Coordinates of C-alpha atoms and ligand atoms in Angstrom, one line a residue:
M1 CA -35.0 -16.9 23.8
G2 CA -33.6 -17.8 27.2
G3 CA -34.0 -15.3 30.1
N4 CA -30.5 -13.9 30.3
E5 CA -29.3 -14.8 26.9
V6 CA -28.7 -12.3 24.2
R7 CA -28.6 -13.6 20.7
F8 CA -27.5 -11.9 17.5
V9 CA -26.3 -12.6 14.0
H10 CA -22.9 -11.3 12.8
L11 CA -22.3 -11.1 9.1
A12 CA -20.0 -9.1 6.9
D13 CA -18.5 -8.6 3.4
T14 CA -21.6 -9.4 1.4
H15 CA -20.1 -7.3 -1.5
L16 CA -23.4 -6.7 -3.2
G17 CA -22.8 -5.6 -6.8
Y18 CA -19.6 -7.7 -7.2
S19 CA -19.6 -9.6 -10.5
A20 CA -17.1 -11.8 -12.3
Y21 CA -16.6 -14.0 -15.3
R22 CA -18.6 -13.8 -18.4
K23 CA -21.6 -16.1 -17.9
I24 CA -25.0 -14.3 -17.8
G25 CA -28.4 -15.8 -17.0
S26 CA -31.4 -15.8 -19.2
D27 CA -32.4 -12.5 -17.6
G28 CA -29.2 -10.9 -18.9
I29 CA -27.7 -10.6 -15.4
N30 CA -24.1 -11.8 -14.6
L31 CA -24.4 -15.2 -12.9
R32 CA -21.7 -14.5 -10.4
E33 CA -23.4 -11.2 -9.4
K34 CA -26.6 -13.3 -8.8
D35 CA -24.7 -15.7 -6.7
I36 CA -23.6 -12.9 -4.4
Y37 CA -27.3 -11.7 -4.1
K38 CA -28.4 -15.3 -3.4
A39 CA -26.0 -15.7 -0.5
F40 CA -27.1 -12.4 1.0
I41 CA -30.7 -13.3 0.7
A42 CA -30.0 -16.7 2.3
A43 CA -28.4 -14.9 5.2
I44 CA -31.5 -12.7 5.6
D45 CA -33.8 -15.8 5.4
Y46 CA -31.8 -17.4 8.2
I47 CA -32.1 -14.3 10.4
L48 CA -35.9 -14.0 9.8
E49 CA -36.3 -17.7 10.7
K50 CA -34.3 -17.5 13.9
K51 CA -35.4 -14.0 14.9
P52 CA -32.3 -12.9 16.9
D53 CA -32.4 -9.9 19.1
F54 CA -30.4 -7.9 16.6
V55 CA -28.1 -8.1 13.6
I56 CA -24.6 -6.7 13.0
H57 CA -23.1 -6.3 9.6
A58 CA -19.4 -5.5 9.9
G59 CA -18.8 -3.7 6.6
D60 CA -18.6 -4.0 2.8
L61 CA -22.3 -4.5 2.4
F62 CA -21.6 -3.2 -1.1
D63 CA -18.7 -4.0 -3.4
S64 CA -18.2 -0.4 -4.5
V65 CA -18.7 3.3 -3.7
R66 CA -21.3 3.6 -6.5
P67 CA -23.3 0.3 -6.5
T68 CA -25.6 -0.4 -9.5
N69 CA -29.4 0.2 -9.2
R70 CA -29.8 -3.6 -9.0
A71 CA -27.4 -3.9 -6.0
I72 CA -29.0 -1.0 -4.3
T73 CA -32.5 -2.5 -4.9
I74 CA -31.5 -5.9 -3.4
A75 CA -29.9 -4.2 -0.4
L76 CA -33.0 -2.1 0.2
E77 CA -35.4 -5.0 -0.3
Q78 CA -33.6 -7.3 2.2
L79 CA -33.0 -4.6 4.8
L80 CA -36.7 -3.8 4.6
R81 CA -37.5 -7.4 5.5
L82 CA -35.4 -7.0 8.7
S83 CA -37.0 -3.6 9.3
K84 CA -40.5 -5.0 9.0
A85 CA -39.6 -7.9 11.3
R86 CA -38.4 -5.2 13.8
I87 CA -35.0 -6.7 14.1
P88 CA -32.5 -3.9 14.9
T89 CA -29.7 -4.1 12.3
I90 CA -26.4 -2.2 12.7
I91 CA -24.4 -1.9 9.4
I92 CA -21.0 -0.2 9.4
A93 CA -19.3 1.1 6.3
G94 CA -16.3 -0.9 5.0
N95 CA -13.5 0.3 2.8
H96 CA -15.3 -0.9 -0.4
E97 CA -18.3 1.5 0.0
T98 CA -16.6 4.4 1.6
P99 CA -15.8 7.2 -0.9
K100 CA -12.5 9.0 -0.8
L101 CA -14.1 12.4 -1.5
K102 CA -16.6 13.9 0.8
E103 CA -18.6 15.3 -2.1
T104 CA -19.2 11.8 -3.6
G105 CA -21.7 11.2 -0.8
H106 CA -22.2 7.9 1.0
I107 CA -24.6 5.3 -0.4
F108 CA -25.5 4.4 3.2
R109 CA -27.4 7.6 3.5
L110 CA -30.2 5.8 1.7
F111 CA -30.8 3.8 4.8
D112 CA -30.9 6.7 7.3
H113 CA -34.6 6.7 7.6
L114 CA -35.5 3.0 7.7
D115 CA -36.9 1.9 11.0
Y116 CA -34.7 -0.5 13.0
I117 CA -31.8 0.0 10.5
Y118 CA -28.7 1.8 11.9
P119 CA -26.3 2.6 9.1
V120 CA -23.0 3.8 10.6
Y121 CA -20.8 5.7 8.1
R122 CA -20.2 9.3 9.3
G123 CA -17.8 8.2 12.0
A124 CA -17.9 6.1 15.1
E125 CA -21.2 5.8 16.9
K126 CA -22.5 4.0 20.0
I127 CA -25.9 2.5 19.6
D128 CA -27.8 1.4 22.7
L129 CA -30.4 -1.2 22.4
E130 CA -32.7 -2.6 25.0
V131 CA -33.5 -6.3 24.8
D132 CA -35.7 -7.9 27.5
G133 CA -34.8 -5.1 29.9
K134 CA -31.1 -5.5 29.3
K135 CA -29.0 -2.7 27.9
I136 CA -26.7 -3.6 25.0
S137 CA -24.2 -1.1 23.7
I138 CA -22.9 -1.5 20.2
H139 CA -19.7 0.5 19.6
A140 CA -19.6 0.8 15.9
I141 CA -16.4 2.0 14.2
P142 CA -16.8 2.2 10.4
H143 CA -14.2 2.8 7.8
C144 CA -13.5 6.5 7.7
R145 CA -12.2 8.7 4.9
E146 CA -9.3 9.7 7.1
K147 CA -7.2 7.0 8.8
E148 CA -6.6 9.2 11.8
D149 CA -10.4 9.3 12.6
F150 CA -10.5 5.6 12.5
S151 CA -7.4 5.2 14.8
E152 CA -8.7 7.8 17.2
S153 CA -12.1 6.1 17.4
L154 CA -10.6 2.7 18.0
K155 CA -8.4 4.1 20.8
S156 CA -11.2 5.8 22.6
A157 CA -13.7 2.9 22.2
A158 CA -14.4 1.4 25.6
P159 CA -17.1 -0.7 27.2
D160 CA -19.9 1.2 28.9
S161 CA -19.9 0.1 32.5
L162 CA -23.6 0.8 32.8
S163 CA -24.5 -1.6 30.0
D164 CA -25.1 -5.3 30.4
Y165 CA -23.4 -6.2 27.2
N166 CA -20.8 -4.3 25.1
I167 CA -20.1 -5.2 21.5
L168 CA -17.5 -3.7 19.3
V169 CA -17.9 -3.8 15.5
T170 CA -15.3 -2.6 13.1
H171 CA -13.7 -3.3 9.7
G172 CA -10.0 -3.9 8.9
A173 CA -7.1 -6.3 9.1
I174 CA -5.8 -7.4 12.5
Q175 CA -2.3 -6.2 12.9
A176 CA 0.7 -8.5 12.5
I177 CA -1.2 -11.3 11.0
Q178 CA -0.3 -11.1 7.3
V179 CA -3.1 -13.4 6.3
F180 CA -5.9 -10.9 7.3
K181 CA -4.7 -8.3 4.8
M182 CA -6.7 -8.2 1.6
N183 CA -3.9 -6.1 0.1
E184 CA -6.2 -3.3 -0.7
F185 CA -4.8 0.2 -0.5
N186 CA -7.3 1.7 1.7
E187 CA -7.5 -1.1 4.2
Y188 CA -7.1 -0.3 7.9
I189 CA -4.8 -2.1 10.3
I190 CA -6.3 -2.9 13.7
P191 CA -3.9 -3.4 16.6
I192 CA -5.3 -6.3 18.7
S193 CA -4.7 -4.4 21.9
L194 CA -7.3 -1.8 20.8
I195 CA -10.0 -4.3 20.5
S196 CA -9.1 -6.4 23.6
K197 CA -10.5 -4.1 26.1
G198 CA -13.2 -6.1 27.8
F199 CA -15.9 -6.1 25.1
D200 CA -18.2 -9.1 25.3
Y201 CA -17.9 -9.6 21.6
V202 CA -15.9 -8.1 18.7
A203 CA -17.5 -8.4 15.3
L204 CA -15.0 -8.0 12.6
G205 CA -15.3 -7.5 8.9
H206 CA -12.8 -7.3 6.0
Y207 CA -11.0 -10.6 6.0
H208 CA -13.1 -13.0 3.9
G209 CA -12.4 -16.3 5.8
F210 CA -14.4 -17.1 8.9
T211 CA -11.9 -16.9 11.8
R212 CA -12.1 -17.0 15.6
I213 CA -9.2 -14.8 16.6
K214 CA -10.4 -15.5 20.2
N215 CA -13.5 -17.1 21.4
N216 CA -15.3 -13.7 21.3
I217 CA -13.3 -11.8 18.6
V218 CA -14.5 -13.1 15.3
Y219 CA -14.3 -12.5 11.5
S220 CA -17.5 -13.8 10.1
G221 CA -15.9 -14.0 6.7
S222 CA -17.7 -13.1 3.4
T223 CA -21.0 -14.7 2.3
E224 CA -19.6 -15.8 -1.1
R225 CA -16.2 -16.3 -2.6
M226 CA -14.6 -13.3 -4.4
S227 CA -11.4 -15.0 -5.5
F228 CA -9.7 -18.3 -5.9
S229 CA -7.7 -17.7 -2.7
E230 CA -11.1 -18.3 -1.0
S231 CA -11.9 -21.5 -2.9
R232 CA -11.4 -23.8 0.1
E233 CA -13.2 -21.7 2.6
Q234 CA -16.7 -22.3 3.7
K235 CA -18.9 -19.2 3.6
G236 CA -21.5 -18.1 6.0
I237 CA -22.6 -16.1 9.0
V238 CA -22.2 -16.3 12.8
D239 CA -25.0 -16.9 15.2
V240 CA -23.8 -15.5 18.5
R241 CA -25.3 -16.2 21.9
I242 CA -24.0 -14.5 25.0
S243 CA -25.0 -15.4 28.6
S244 CA -22.5 -16.6 31.2
S245 CA -20.4 -17.8 28.2
T246 CA -20.2 -16.9 24.6
I247 CA -21.2 -19.4 21.9
T248 CA -20.4 -18.6 18.3
D249 CA -22.0 -21.0 15.8
F250 CA -20.8 -20.7 12.2
I251 CA -23.8 -21.1 9.9
P252 CA -22.7 -22.1 6.4
L253 CA -24.6 -20.6 3.4
P254 CA -25.1 -22.4 0.1
T255 CA -22.5 -21.1 -2.4
R256 CA -21.4 -22.1 -5.8
N257 CA -18.5 -24.7 -6.0
M258 CA -15.1 -23.2 -6.7
I259 CA -12.5 -25.8 -7.6
E260 CA -8.8 -25.5 -8.0
I261 CA -7.1 -28.2 -9.9
G262 CA -3.4 -28.7 -9.7
P263 CA -0.8 -27.3 -10.0
I264 CA 0.2 -30.0 -12.5
D265 CA 3.9 -30.2 -13.1
C266 CA 4.4 -30.1 -16.9
K267 CA 8.2 -30.5 -16.9
D268 CA 9.3 -32.5 -19.9
L269 CA 5.8 -33.3 -20.9
K270 CA 4.5 -33.2 -24.5
P271 CA 1.2 -31.4 -25.2
R272 CA -0.7 -34.7 -25.4
E273 CA 0.8 -35.9 -22.1
I274 CA -0.3 -32.7 -20.4
I275 CA -3.9 -33.4 -21.4
E276 CA -3.5 -37.0 -20.2
R277 CA -2.2 -35.7 -16.9
I278 CA -5.1 -33.4 -16.5
K279 CA -7.6 -36.2 -17.2
E280 CA -5.8 -38.5 -14.7
K281 CA -5.9 -35.8 -12.1
I282 CA -9.7 -35.1 -12.3
G283 CA -10.9 -38.7 -12.8
N284 CA -14.7 -38.5 -13.3
R285 CA -15.3 -35.5 -11.2
D286 CA -18.4 -33.5 -12.1
F287 CA -17.7 -29.8 -12.8
R288 CA -21.3 -28.9 -13.6
D289 CA -22.1 -25.3 -12.7
S290 CA -18.7 -24.9 -10.9
I291 CA -16.1 -22.3 -11.1
V292 CA -12.9 -24.0 -12.1
R293 CA -9.2 -23.0 -12.3
L294 CA -6.5 -25.3 -13.6
S295 CA -2.9 -24.5 -12.8
L296 CA 0.0 -25.8 -14.9
T297 CA 3.6 -25.2 -13.8
N298 CA 6.9 -25.7 -15.6
V299 CA 5.3 -25.3 -19.0
D300 CA 7.7 -24.6 -21.9
P301 CA 6.2 -21.7 -23.9
A302 CA 6.6 -23.5 -27.2
I303 CA 4.8 -26.6 -25.8
Y304 CA 2.1 -24.4 -24.3
K305 CA 1.3 -22.9 -27.7
S306 CA 0.7 -26.4 -29.2
I307 CA -1.6 -27.6 -26.6
D308 CA -5.1 -28.6 -27.9
F309 CA -7.1 -26.2 -25.8
S310 CA -10.4 -27.1 -27.3
S311 CA -10.0 -30.6 -25.9
I312 CA -9.2 -29.2 -22.5
N313 CA -12.2 -26.9 -22.7
N314 CA -14.3 -29.9 -23.6
I315 CA -13.4 -31.6 -20.4
F316 CA -14.7 -28.6 -18.4
S317 CA -17.6 -27.7 -20.7
R318 CA -20.2 -28.1 -17.9
A319 CA -18.4 -25.7 -15.6
M320 CA -19.9 -22.2 -15.1
H321 CA -16.5 -20.7 -15.6
F322 CA -13.2 -22.3 -16.5
E323 CA -9.7 -20.8 -16.7
I324 CA -6.2 -21.9 -17.0
R325 CA -3.2 -20.3 -15.5
H326 CA 0.3 -21.5 -16.4
S327 CA 3.8 -20.6 -15.5
I328 CA 7.2 -21.3 -17.1
G329 CA 8.6 -21.7 -13.6
K330 CA 7.6 -23.7 -10.6
E331 CA 5.2 -21.3 -9.0
P332 CA 1.9 -20.3 -10.7
E333 CA 2.1 -16.6 -11.5
Q334 CA 0.2 -14.3 -9.3
I335 CA -3.0 -13.2 -10.9
V336 CA -4.5 -10.0 -9.8
P337 CA -8.3 -10.1 -10.0
T338 CA -9.6 -7.5 -12.5
D339 CA -12.4 -5.3 -11.3
I340 CA -15.1 -4.5 -13.7
M341 CA -16.7 -1.5 -11.9
I342 CA -15.3 1.9 -12.5
A343 CA -15.4 3.9 -9.4
D344 CA -14.3 7.4 -8.7
L345 CA -10.9 8.6 -9.9
L346 CA -9.1 8.1 -6.6
T347 CA -10.4 4.5 -6.2
E348 CA -9.3 3.8 -9.8
F349 CA -5.9 5.3 -9.1
E350 CA -5.5 3.1 -6.0
K351 CA -6.4 0.0 -8.0
F352 CA -3.8 1.0 -10.5
L353 CA -1.1 1.3 -7.9
R354 CA -2.2 -1.9 -6.3
R355 CA -1.7 -3.9 -9.5
G356 CA 1.8 -2.6 -10.0
D357 CA 5.0 -3.4 -8.2
Y358 CA 5.9 0.0 -6.9
K359 CA 8.0 1.1 -4.0
D360 CA 6.6 3.6 -1.6
K361 CA 3.0 3.0 -2.6
D362 CA 1.7 5.0 0.4
I363 CA 3.7 8.0 -0.6
L364 CA 2.6 7.7 -4.2
L365 CA -0.9 7.4 -3.1
E366 CA -0.7 10.5 -0.9
I367 CA 0.8 12.6 -3.7
G368 CA -1.8 11.2 -6.2
K369 CA -4.6 11.9 -3.8
R370 CA -3.5 15.5 -3.5
Y371 CA -3.3 16.0 -7.3
I372 CA -6.6 14.4 -7.9
R373 CA -8.3 16.5 -5.3
Q374 CA -6.8 19.6 -6.7
A375 CA -7.9 18.7 -10.2
E376 CA -11.4 17.8 -9.1
G377 CA -11.5 21.1 -7.3
E378 CA -10.7 23.0 -10.4
E379 CA -13.5 21.5 -12.4
Ligands
LIG401 MN1 -13.1 -4.7 3.3

C-alpha cells in the first residue's frame, strides 16, 4: 500500500438468502440461492487477496428480515474470514433486512461482538478508523424503521474536518433519477444535495447496477442478478483508492448467465412459424446452465394455445431455468417477481400493495401499518 493512499472495497446488495426458480442441487439447495452465496464468497476471496485497509458494505447483506439458518451461517463464516484477517468491515442495514417492528429484533445484532466487524443498524453512526497514522471517518447511515430518522441523519451528516478522509455510506434511491428506484415500498429517496457535502467518497447501496453518479459517488451494484431487468448488467464490487485523486475500479465477479431472447413479434404467425422464428433468432447459441427468458409479442391467444411447447422446451433443455412470457399486444406484460420468503406481516402487506395497481399506496400503507401494529399489540 502506497504511503498516502487509502484503499478499500465497496460492495452492497449481496441479498444472502435470495432464491429463485425451481432447480435444486444434489444437496437439495436451491441453485439460485447457491449462486448468490458463491458471488458473495468470491467478493470476500478478492478482499482477502488484496487486503484493503477496510471494507464497506452498503446494505442488503441479507435478502430478508428473517434470513434462513443457511444464509446466516454463510454470512457469519465469511465475515469471520474478514475478522480474522483484521480487516475492519462496516456493514449498514438496507431496507431488505430492516424489520418494521421494533420487537422483531435485528439480525445484525448477531455481528455486534465480532472483532473488526461494525454492523450499523440502530441508527446513524460515525466510525473512526486509523490507517497508517491517518484518521478515516466513516459516516454510516443505515435504513431506519422511521423515514424521519433517516432523513435527519442524512441532513446532519457532514465531513469531520479533523479527519484525513471522510466517507459516507448509505442505502436508497438517488432522487429524481427514476432508474435508481427498485419500486420497493420501504425504499428511501436520497436527495443528491445531502450527499454532495465534501465527502471524499460516497458508497451507495440499493440500486443493483454498478453506477458512477460522480467520480466519487458510486453504486457498487449487487453481486448477482435478482431479476431479468439486470440481465445485461455486469456484477461485481468496487476497489477504491484515494490519494490526491480517487480511483474506482469495478471488479467483476463470476455470475451465472442470464439471457433474454426477443421480443419476437408473432403477428400473423402460425404456431409452427413461431417456433421457426425462435430457432432463427437463437442460431446455435449454447444455453447450458443459463437462466433464459423468451418474450413473444402480438400473440393471438388461440395461436398461443396451439404452440408445441415441448419442442420449445427442448430447444432450451440445457438451460438452468427457462421461461416464456407472451403478450397479446406489442409490449411484453410486466412481470412482478414473486418472492418466496414469508416475512413479518407488515412486509407481506407491503409486498401485496406493491403488486397491485393502487392509488395512494403510501396512505394505504400508513393505515395498514397502524392496524397491523394494533392487532399485533393485542396478541
Ligand atoms: Mn435495497
